[in-house]
PDB file of C-alpha atoms in Angstrom:
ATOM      1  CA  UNK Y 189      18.974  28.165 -17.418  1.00 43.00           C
ATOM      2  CA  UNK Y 190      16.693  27.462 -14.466  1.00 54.00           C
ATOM      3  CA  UNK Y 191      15.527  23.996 -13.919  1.00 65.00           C
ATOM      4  CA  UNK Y 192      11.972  24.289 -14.339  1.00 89.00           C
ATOM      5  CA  UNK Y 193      11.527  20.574 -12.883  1.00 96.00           C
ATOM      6  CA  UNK Y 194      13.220  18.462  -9.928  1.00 97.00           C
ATOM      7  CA  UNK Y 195      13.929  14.897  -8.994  1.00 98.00           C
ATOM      8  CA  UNK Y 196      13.998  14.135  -5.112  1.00 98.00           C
ATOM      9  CA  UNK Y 197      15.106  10.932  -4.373  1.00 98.00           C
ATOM     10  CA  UNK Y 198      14.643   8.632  -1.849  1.00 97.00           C
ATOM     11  CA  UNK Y 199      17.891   6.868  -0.373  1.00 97.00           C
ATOM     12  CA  UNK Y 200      17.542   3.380   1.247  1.00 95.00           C
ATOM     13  CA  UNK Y 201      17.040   0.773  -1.569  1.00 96.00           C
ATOM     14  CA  UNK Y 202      16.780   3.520  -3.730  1.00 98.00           C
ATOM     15  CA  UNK Y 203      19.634   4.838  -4.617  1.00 98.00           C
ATOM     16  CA  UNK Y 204      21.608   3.050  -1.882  1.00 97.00           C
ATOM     17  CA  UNK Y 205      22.504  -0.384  -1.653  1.00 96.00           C
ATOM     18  CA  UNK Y 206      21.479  -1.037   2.374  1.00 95.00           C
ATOM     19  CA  UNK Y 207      20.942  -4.837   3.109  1.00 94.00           C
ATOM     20  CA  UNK Y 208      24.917  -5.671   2.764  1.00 96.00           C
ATOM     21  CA  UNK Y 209      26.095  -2.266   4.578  1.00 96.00           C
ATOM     22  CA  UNK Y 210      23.567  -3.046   7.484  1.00 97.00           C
ATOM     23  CA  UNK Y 211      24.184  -6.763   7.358  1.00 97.00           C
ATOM     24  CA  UNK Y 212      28.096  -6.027   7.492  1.00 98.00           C
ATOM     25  CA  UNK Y 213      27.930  -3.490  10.372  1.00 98.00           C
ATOM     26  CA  UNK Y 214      25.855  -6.262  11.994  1.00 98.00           C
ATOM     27  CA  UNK Y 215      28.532  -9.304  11.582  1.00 98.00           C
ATOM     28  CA  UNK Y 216      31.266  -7.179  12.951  1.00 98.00           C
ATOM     29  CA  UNK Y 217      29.322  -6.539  15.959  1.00 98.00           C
ATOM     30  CA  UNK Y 218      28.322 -10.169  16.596  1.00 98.00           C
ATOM     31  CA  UNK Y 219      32.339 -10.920  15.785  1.00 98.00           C
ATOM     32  CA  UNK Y 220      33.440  -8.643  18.350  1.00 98.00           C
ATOM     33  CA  UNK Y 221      30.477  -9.642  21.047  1.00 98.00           C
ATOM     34  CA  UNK Y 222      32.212 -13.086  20.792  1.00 98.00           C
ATOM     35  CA  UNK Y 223      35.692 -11.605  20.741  1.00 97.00           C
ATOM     36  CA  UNK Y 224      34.081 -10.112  24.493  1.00 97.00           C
ATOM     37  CA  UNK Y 225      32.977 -12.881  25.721  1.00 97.00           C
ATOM     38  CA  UNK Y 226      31.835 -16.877  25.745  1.00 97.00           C
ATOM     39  CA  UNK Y 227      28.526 -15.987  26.513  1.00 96.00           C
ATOM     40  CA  UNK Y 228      28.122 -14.612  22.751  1.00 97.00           C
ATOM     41  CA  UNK Y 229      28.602 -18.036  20.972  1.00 96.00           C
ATOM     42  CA  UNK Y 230      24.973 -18.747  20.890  1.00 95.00           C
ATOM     43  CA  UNK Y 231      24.320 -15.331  19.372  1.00 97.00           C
ATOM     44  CA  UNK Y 232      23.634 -15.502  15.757  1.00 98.00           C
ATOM     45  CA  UNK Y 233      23.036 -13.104  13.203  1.00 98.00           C
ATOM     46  CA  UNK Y 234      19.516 -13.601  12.769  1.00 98.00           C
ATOM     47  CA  UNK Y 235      19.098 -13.125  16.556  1.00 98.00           C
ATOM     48  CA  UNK Y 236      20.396  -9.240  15.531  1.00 98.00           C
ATOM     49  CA  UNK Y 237      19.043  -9.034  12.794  1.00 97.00           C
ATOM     50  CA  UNK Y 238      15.312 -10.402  14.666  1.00 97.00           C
ATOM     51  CA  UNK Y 239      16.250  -7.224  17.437  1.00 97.00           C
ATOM     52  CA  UNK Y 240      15.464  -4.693  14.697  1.00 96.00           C
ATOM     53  CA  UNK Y 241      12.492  -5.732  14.137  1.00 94.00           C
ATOM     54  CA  UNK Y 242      10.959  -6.360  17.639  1.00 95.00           C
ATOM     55  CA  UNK Y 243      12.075  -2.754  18.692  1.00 95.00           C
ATOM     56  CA  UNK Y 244      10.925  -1.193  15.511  1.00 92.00           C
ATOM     57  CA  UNK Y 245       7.043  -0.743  15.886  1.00 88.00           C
ATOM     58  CA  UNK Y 246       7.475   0.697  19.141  1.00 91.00           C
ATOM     59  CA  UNK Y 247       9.834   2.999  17.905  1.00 93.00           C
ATOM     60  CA  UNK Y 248       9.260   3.392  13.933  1.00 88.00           C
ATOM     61  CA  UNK Y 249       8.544   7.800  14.573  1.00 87.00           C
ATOM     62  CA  UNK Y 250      11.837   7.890  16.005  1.00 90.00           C
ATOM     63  CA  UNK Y 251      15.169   9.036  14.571  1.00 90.00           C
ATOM     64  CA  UNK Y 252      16.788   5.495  12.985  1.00 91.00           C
ATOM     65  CA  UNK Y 253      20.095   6.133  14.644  1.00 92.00           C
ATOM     66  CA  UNK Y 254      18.282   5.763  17.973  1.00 94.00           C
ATOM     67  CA  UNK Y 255      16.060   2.621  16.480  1.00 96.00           C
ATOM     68  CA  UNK Y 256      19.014   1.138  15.681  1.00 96.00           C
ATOM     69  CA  UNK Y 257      20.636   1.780  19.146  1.00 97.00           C
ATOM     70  CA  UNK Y 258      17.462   0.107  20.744  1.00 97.00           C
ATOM     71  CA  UNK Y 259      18.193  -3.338  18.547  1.00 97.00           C
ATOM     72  CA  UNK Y 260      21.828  -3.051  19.036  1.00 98.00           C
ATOM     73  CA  UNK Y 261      21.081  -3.410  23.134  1.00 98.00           C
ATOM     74  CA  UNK Y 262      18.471  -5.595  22.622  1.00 97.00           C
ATOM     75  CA  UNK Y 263      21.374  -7.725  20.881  1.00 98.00           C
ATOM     76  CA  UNK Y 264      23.865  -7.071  23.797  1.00 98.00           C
ATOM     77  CA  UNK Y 265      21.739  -8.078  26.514  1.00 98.00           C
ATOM     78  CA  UNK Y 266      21.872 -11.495  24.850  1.00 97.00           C
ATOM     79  CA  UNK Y 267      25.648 -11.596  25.783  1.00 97.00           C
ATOM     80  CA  UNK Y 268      25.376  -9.545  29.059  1.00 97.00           C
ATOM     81  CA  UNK Y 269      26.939  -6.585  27.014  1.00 98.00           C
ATOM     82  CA  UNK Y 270      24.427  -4.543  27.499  1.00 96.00           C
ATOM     83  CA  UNK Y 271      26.589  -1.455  29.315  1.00 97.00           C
ATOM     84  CA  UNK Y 272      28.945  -1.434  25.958  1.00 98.00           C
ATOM     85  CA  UNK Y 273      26.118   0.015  23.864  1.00 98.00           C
ATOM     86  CA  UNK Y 274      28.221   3.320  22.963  1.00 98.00           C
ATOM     87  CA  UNK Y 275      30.966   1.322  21.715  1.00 97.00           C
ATOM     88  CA  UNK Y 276      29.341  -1.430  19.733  1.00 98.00           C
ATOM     89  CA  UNK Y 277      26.869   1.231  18.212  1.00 98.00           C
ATOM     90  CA  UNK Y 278      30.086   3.102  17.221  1.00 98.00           C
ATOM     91  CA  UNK Y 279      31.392   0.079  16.055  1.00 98.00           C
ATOM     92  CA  UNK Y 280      28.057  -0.801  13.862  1.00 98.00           C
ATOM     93  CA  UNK Y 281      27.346   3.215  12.259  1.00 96.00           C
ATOM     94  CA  UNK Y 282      31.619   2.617  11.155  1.00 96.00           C
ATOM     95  CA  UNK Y 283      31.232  -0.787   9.163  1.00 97.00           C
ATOM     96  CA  UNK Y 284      27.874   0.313   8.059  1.00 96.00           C
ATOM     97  CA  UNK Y 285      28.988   3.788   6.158  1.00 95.00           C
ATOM     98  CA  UNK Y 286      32.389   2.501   5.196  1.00 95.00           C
ATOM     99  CA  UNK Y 287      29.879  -0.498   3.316  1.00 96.00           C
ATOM    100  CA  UNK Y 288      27.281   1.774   2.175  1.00 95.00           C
ATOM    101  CA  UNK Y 289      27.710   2.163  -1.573  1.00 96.00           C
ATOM    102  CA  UNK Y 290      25.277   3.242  -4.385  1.00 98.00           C
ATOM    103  CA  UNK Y 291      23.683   0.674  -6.486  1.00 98.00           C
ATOM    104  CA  UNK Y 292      25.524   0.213 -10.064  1.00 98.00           C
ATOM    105  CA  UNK Y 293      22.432   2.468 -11.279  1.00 98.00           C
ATOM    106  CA  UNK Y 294      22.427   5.237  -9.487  1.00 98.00           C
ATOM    107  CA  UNK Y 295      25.257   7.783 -10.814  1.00 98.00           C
ATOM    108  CA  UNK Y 296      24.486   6.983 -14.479  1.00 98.00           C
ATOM    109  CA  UNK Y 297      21.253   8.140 -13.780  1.00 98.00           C
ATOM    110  CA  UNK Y 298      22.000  11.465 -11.538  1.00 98.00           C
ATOM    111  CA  UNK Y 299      23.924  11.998 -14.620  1.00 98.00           C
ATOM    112  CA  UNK Y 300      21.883  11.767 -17.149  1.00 97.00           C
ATOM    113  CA  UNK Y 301      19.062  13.637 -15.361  1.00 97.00           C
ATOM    114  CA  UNK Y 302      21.175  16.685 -13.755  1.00 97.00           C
ATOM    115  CA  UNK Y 303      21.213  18.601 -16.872  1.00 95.00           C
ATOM    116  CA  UNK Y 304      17.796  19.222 -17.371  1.00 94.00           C
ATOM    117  CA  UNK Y 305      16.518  18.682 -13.725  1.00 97.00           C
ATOM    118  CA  UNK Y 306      17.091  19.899  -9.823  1.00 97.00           C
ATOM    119  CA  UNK Y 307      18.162  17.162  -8.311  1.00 98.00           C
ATOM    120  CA  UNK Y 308      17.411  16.653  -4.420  1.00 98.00           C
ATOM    121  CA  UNK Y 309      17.946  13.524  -2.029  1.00 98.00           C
ATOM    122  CA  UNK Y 310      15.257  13.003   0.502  1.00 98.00           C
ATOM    123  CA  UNK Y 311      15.562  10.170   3.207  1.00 96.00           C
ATOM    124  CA  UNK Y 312      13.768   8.821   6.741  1.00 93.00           C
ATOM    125  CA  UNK Y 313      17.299   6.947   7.464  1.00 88.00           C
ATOM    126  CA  UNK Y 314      20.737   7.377   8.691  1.00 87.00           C
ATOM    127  CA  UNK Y 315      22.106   7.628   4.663  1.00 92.00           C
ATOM    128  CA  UNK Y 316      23.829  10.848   4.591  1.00 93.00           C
ATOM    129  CA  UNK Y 317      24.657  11.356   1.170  1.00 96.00           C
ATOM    130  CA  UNK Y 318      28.817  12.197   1.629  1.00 96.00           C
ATOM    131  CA  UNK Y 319      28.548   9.024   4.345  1.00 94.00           C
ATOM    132  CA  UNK Y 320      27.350   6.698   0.415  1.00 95.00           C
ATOM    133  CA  UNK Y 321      29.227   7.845  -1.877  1.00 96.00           C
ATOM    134  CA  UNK Y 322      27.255  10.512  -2.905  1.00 97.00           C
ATOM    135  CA  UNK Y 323      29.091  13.449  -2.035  1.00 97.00           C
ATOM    136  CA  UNK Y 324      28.394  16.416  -4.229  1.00 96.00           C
ATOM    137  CA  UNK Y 325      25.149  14.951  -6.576  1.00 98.00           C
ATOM    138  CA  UNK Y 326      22.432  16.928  -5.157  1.00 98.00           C
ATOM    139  CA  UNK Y 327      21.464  20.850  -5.087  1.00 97.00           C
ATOM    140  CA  UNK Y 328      19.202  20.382  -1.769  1.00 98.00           C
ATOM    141  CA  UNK Y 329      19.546  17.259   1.027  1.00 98.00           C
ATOM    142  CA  UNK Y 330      16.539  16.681   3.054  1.00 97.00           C
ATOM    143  CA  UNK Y 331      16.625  14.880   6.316  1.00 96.00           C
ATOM    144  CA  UNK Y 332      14.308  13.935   8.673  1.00 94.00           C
ATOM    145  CA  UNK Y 333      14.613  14.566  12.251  1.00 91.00           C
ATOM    146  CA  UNK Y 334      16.927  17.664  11.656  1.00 90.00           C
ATOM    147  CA  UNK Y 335      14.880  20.350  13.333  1.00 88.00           C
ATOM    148  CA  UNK Y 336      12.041  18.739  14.136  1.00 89.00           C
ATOM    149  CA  UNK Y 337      11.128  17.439  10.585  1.00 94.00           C
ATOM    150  CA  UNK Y 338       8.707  14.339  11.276  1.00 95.00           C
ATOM    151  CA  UNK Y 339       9.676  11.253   8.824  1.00 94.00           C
ATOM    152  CA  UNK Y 340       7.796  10.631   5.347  1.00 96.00           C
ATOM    153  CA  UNK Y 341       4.878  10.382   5.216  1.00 95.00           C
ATOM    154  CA  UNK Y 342       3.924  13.250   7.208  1.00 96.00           C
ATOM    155  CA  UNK Y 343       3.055  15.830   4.733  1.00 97.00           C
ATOM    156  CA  UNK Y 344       5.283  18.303   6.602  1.00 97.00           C
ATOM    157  CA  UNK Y 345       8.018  16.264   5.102  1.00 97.00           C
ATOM    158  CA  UNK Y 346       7.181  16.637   1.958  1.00 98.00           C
ATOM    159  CA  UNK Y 347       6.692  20.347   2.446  1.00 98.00           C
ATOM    160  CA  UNK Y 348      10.397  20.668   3.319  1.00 97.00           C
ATOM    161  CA  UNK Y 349      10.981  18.841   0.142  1.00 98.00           C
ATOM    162  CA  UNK Y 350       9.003  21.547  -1.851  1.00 98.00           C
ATOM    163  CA  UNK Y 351      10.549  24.018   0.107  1.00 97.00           C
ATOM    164  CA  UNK Y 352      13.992  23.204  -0.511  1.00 97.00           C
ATOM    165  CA  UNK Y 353      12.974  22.863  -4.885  1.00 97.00           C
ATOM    166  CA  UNK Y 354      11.776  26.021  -4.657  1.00 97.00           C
ATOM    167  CA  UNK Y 355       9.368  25.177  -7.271  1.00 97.00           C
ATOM    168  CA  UNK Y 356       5.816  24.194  -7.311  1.00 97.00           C
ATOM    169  CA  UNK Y 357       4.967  20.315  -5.594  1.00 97.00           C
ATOM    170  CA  UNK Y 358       3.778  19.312  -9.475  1.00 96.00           C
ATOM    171  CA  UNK Y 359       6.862  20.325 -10.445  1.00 96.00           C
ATOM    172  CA  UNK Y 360       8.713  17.875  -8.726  1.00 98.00           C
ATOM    173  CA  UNK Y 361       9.340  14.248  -8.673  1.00 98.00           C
ATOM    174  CA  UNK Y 362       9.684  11.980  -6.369  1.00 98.00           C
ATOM    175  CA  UNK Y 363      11.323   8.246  -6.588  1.00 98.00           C
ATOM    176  CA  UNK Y 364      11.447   5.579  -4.348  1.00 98.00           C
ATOM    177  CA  UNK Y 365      10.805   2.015  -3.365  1.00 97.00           C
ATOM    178  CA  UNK Y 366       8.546   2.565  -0.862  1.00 97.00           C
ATOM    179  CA  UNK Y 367       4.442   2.079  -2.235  1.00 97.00           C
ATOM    180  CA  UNK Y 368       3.217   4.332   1.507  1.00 96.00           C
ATOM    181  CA  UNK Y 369       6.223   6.626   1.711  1.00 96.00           C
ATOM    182  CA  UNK Y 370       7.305   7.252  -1.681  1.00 97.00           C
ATOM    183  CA  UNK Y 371       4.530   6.910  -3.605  1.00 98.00           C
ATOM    184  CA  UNK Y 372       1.608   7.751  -1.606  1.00 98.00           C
ATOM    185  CA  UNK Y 373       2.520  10.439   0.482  1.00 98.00           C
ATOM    186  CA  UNK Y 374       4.258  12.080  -2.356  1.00 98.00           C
ATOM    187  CA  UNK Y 375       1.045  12.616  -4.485  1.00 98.00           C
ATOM    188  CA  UNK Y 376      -0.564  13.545  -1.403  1.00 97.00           C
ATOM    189  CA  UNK Y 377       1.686  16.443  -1.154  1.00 98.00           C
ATOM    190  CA  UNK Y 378       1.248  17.451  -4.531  1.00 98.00           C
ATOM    191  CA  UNK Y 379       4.426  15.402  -6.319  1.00 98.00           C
ATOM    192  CA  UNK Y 380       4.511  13.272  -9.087  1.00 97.00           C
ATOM    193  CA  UNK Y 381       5.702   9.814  -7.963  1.00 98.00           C
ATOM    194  CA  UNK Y 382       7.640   7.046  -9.752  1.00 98.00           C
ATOM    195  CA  UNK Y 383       7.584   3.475  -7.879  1.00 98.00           C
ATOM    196  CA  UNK Y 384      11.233   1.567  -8.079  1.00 98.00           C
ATOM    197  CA  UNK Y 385       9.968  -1.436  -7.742  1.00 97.00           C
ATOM    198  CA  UNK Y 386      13.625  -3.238  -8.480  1.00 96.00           C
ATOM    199  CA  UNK Y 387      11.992  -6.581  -7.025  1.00 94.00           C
ATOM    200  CA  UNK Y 388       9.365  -6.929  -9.471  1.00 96.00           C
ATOM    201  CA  UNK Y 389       6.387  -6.926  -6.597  1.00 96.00           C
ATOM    202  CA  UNK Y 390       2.891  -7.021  -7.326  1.00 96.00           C
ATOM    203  CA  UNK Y 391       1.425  -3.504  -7.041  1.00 95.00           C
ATOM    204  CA  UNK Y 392      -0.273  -2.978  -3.946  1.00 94.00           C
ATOM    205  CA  UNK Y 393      -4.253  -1.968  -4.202  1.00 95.00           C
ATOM    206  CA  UNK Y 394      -5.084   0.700  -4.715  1.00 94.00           C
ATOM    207  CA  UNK Y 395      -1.014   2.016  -5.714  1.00 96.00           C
ATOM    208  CA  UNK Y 396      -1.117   4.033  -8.574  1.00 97.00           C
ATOM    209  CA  UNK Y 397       2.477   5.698  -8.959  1.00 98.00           C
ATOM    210  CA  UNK Y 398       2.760   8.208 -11.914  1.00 98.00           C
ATOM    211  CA  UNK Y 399       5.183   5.609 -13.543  1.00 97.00           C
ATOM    212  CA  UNK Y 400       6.657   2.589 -12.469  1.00 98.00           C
ATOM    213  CA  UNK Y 401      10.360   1.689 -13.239  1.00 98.00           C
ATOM    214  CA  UNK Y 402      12.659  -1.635 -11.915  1.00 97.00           C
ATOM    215  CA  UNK Y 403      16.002   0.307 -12.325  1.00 97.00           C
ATOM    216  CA  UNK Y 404      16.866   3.782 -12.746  1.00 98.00           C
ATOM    217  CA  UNK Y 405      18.265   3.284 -16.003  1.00 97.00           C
ATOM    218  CA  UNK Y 406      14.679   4.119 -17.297  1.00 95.00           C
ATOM    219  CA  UNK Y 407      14.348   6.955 -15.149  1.00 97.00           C
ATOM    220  CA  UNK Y 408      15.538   9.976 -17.269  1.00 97.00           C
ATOM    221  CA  UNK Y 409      13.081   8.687 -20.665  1.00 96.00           C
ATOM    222  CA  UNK Y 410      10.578   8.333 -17.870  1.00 97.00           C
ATOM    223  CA  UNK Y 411      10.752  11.894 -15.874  1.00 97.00           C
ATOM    224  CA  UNK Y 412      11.253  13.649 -19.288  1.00 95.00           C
ATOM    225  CA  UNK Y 413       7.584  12.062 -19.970  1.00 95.00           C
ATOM    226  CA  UNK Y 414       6.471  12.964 -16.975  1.00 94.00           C
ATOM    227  CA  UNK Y 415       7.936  16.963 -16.925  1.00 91.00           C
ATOM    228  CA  UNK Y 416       7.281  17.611 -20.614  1.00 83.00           C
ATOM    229  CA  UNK Y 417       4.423  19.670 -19.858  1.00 58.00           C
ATOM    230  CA  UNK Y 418       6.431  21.576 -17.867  1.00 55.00           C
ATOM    231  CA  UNK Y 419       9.333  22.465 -20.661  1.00 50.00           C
TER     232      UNK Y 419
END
């Protein structure tokens, strides 16, 4: 039968756990810049972790492999390592992806959901889907960046997203933890949009997600409510 509905999802603190993969693939690089040299003692990890952010406004359009590669010599300079970059970026993307693991939730609920649904995997970041252990889960992978695709929220995004469904934009929906990306910019486009709000946050003003959900466990009595109209 032909799924009549899909579920994109959204990767990064969505269906991927991030903070310890990142935060891994940072302490290896501040454990080798030390290995490198004395001048890397006084480097800590919130000194890398700090770089992120002060490159990321200027550079929050651009692909995150190459924001990442702007913190990551940001951090070198600190330990006049600045003409390593290639090889301590290698080093970083390697600890990162071999650390990068979905949260307990997330293959239950591909499970329970890929019977009745299309299930696609949608993402901004450097999360390839066989790099997470997610090999195999979705019918349609959309990334931005490959071939010019601007990042969420740009609608043209989302039109990709359609694209790849091959099904109406009210047909689909679309989960994620961010309120501007995932939520938003979804119903913009046309999507249905369920906030997973796994901290318990206050809902921003003016938010209003077509459901709201703090794991995915919920997620498959949720989208069923949400796609009935659709059976």
């Amino acid at each position: 039968m032909t799924a009549r509905s899909a579920v994109v999802f959204d990767a990064d603190e969505t269906l991927v756990d991030l903070r310890p993969a990142v935060t891994g693939g940072l302490v290896a690089v501040l454990e080798e810049m030390r290995r490198w040299t004395p001048a890397a003692a006084e480097v800590t990890l919130a000194d890398l972790e700090g770089d992120w952010g002060a490159v990321f406004g200027a550079l929050s359009a651009a692909p995150v492999q190459e924001i990442r590669r702007a913190a990551l010599a940001r951090s070198l300079a600190r330990a006049g390592l600045a003409a390593h970059l290639d090889e301590f970026a290698a080093l970083f993307f390697a600890r990162r992806y071999a650390l990068s693991r979905p949260f307990p939730d997330t293959l239950p609920a591909l499970a329970a959901l890929r019977p009745r649904h299309l299930l696609g995997f949608a993402t901004n970041g450097n999360s390839r889907a066989e790099r997470c252990g997610l090999r195999g889960q979705f019918a349609f992978e959309v990334y931005a960046h490959e071939d010019g695709l601007p990042k969420k929220p740009a609608p043209e995004f989302f039109a990709a997203v359609v694209a790849a469904a091959g099904l109406p934009a009210a047909r689909i929906v679309h989960v994620g933890d961010s309120p501007e990306h995932d939520v938003l910019a979804a119903q913009r486009a046309g999507l249905r949009a369920v906030w997973l709000n796994r901290g318990g946050l206050p809902r921003p003003s003016g938010l209003a997600p077509d459901a709201e959900v703090s794991t995915l466990t919920r997620l498959p009595e949720v989208v069923a409510a949400l796609t009935s109209a659709n059976a």
